[in-house]
PDB file of C-alpha atoms in Angstrom:
ATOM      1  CA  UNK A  60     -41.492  48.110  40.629  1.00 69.00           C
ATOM      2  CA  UNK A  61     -38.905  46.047  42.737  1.00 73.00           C
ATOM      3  CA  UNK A  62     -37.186  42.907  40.145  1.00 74.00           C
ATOM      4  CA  UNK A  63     -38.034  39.651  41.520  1.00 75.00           C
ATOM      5  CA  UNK A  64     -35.104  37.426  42.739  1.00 72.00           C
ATOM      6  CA  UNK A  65     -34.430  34.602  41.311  1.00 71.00           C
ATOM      7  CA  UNK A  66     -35.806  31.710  42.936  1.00 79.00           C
ATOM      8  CA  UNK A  67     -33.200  29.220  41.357  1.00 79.00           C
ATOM      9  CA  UNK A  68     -29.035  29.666  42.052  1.00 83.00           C
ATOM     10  CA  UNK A  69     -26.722  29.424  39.132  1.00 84.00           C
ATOM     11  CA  UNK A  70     -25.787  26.082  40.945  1.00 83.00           C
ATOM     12  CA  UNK A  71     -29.078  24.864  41.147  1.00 84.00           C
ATOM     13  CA  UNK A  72     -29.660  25.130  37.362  1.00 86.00           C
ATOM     14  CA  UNK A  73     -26.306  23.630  36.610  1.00 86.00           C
ATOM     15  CA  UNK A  74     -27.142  20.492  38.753  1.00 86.00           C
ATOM     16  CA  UNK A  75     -30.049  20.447  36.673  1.00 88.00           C
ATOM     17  CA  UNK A  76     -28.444  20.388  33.245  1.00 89.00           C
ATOM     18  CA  UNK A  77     -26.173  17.491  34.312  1.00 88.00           C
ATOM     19  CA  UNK A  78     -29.116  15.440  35.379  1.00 90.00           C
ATOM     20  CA  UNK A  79     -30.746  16.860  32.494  1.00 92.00           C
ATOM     21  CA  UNK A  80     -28.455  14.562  30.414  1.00 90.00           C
ATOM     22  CA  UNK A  81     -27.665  12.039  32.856  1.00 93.00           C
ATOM     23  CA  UNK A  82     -30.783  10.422  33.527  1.00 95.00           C
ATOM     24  CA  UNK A  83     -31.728   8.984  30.347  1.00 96.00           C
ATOM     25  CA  UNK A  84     -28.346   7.480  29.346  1.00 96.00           C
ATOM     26  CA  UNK A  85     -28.357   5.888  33.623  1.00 97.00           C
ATOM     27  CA  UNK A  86     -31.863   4.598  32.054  1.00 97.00           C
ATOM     28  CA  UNK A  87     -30.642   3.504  29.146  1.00 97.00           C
ATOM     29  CA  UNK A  88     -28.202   1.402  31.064  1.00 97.00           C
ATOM     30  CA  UNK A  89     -30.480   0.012  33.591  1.00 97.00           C
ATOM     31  CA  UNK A  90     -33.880  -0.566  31.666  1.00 97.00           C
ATOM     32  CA  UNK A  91     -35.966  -2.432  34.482  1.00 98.00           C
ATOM     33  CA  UNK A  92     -37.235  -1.073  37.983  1.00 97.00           C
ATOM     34  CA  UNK A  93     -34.313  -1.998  40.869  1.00 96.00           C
ATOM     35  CA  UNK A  94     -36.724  -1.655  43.598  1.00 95.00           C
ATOM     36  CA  UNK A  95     -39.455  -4.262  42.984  1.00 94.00           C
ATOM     37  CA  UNK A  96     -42.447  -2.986  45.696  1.00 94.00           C
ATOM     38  CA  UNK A  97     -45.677  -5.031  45.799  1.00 95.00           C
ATOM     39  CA  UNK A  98     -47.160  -1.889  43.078  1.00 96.00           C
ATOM     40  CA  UNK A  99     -44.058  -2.535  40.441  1.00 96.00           C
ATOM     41  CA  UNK A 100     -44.684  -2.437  36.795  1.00 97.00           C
ATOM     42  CA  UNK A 101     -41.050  -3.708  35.794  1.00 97.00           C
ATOM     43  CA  UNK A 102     -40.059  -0.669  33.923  1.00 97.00           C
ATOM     44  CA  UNK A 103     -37.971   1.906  34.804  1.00 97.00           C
ATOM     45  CA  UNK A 104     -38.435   5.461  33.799  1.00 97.00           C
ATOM     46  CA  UNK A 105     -37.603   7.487  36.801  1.00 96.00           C
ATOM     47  CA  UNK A 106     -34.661   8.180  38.954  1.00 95.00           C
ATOM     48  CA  UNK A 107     -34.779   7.328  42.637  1.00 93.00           C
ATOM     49  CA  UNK A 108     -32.231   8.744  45.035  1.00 90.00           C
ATOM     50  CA  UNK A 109     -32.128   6.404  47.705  1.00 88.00           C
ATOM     51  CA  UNK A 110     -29.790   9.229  50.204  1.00 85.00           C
ATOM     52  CA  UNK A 111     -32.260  11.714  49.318  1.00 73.00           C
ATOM     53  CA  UNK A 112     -31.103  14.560  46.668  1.00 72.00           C
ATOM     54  CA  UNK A 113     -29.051  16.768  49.182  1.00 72.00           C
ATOM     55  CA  UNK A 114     -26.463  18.581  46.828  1.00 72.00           C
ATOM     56  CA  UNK A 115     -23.598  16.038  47.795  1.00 74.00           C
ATOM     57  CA  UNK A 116     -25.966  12.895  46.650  1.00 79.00           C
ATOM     58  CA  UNK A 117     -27.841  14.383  43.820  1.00 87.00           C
ATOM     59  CA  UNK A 118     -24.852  13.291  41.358  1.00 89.00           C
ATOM     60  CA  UNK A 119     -23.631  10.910  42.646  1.00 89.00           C
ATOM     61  CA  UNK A 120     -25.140   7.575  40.502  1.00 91.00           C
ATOM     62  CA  UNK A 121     -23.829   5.388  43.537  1.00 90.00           C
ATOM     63  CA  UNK A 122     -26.883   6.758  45.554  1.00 90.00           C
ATOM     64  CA  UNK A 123     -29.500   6.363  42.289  1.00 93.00           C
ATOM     65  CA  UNK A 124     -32.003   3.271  41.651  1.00 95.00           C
ATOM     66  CA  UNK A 125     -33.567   3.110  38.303  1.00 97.00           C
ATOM     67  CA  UNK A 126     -37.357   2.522  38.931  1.00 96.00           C
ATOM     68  CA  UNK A 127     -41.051   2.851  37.762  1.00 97.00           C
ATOM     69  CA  UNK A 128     -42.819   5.434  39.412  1.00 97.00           C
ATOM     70  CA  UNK A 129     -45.040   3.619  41.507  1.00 97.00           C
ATOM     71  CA  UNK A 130     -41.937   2.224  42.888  1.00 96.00           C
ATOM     72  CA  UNK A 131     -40.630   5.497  43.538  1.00 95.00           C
ATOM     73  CA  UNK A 132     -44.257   6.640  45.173  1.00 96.00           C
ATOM     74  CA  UNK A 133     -44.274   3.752  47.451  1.00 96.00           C
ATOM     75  CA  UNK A 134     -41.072   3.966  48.682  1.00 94.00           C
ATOM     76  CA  UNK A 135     -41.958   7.604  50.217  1.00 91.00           C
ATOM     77  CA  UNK A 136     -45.109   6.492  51.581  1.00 95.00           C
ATOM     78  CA  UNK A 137     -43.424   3.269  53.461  1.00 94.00           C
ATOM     79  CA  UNK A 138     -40.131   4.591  54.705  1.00 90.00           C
ATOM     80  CA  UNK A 139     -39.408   1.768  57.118  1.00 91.00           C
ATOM     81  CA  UNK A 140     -40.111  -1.427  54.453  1.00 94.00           C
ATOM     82  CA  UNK A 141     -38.468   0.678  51.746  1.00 92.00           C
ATOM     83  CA  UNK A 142     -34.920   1.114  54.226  1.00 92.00           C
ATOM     84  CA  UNK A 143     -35.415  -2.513  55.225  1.00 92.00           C
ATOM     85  CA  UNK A 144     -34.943  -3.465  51.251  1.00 91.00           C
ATOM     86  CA  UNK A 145     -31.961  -1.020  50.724  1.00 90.00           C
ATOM     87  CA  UNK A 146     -34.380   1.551  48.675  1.00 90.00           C
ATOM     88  CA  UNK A 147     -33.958   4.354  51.308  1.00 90.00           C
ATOM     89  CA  UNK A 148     -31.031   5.113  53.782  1.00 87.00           C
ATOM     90  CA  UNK A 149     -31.520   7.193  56.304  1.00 76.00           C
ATOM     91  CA  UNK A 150     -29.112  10.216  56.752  1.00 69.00           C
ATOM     92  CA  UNK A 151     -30.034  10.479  60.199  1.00 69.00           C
ATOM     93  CA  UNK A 152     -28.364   7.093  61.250  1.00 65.00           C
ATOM     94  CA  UNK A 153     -24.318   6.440  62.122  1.00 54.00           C
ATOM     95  CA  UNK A 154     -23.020   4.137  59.403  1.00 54.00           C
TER      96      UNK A 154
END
């Protein structure tokens, strides 16, 4: 019977580690939600990348926004008021 690749690159897994550790101490430092949508519950316990998590953003805690996750849903349902209030920037667009 043929092995299975792996579905996840040594790379991958590493990014994963760092953010493994990484997240809760960013948390840590920034306790309440940074995007404040109309469904915000004030506290942060999720990540947000606001350049998307392509593997030059990912670590990079410039591109991060502590929020709660109804933040986080909202701002992928309303892409247009979410880049208006700096919670989303568009990769697509010349800076």
């Amino acid at each position: 019977m043929p092995k299975e690749p792996n579905k996840e690159s040594e790379k991958q897994k590493d990014i994963k580690k760092a953010l493994k550790s990484a997240y809760p101490a960013f948390l840590l430092r920034n306790p309440l939600c940074q995007i404040g949508s109309p469904v915000c519950t004030k506290k942060a316990t999720v990540v947000h990348h606001n350049q998307g998590r392509g593997i030059n953003e990912v670590l990079n805690q410039a591109t991060w926004m502590a929020c709660c996750p109804p933040c986080n849903a909202w701002v992928e349902q309303h892409h247009a008021e979410a880049e208006q209030m700096g919670a989303k920037v568009s990769r697509h667009k010349k800076k």
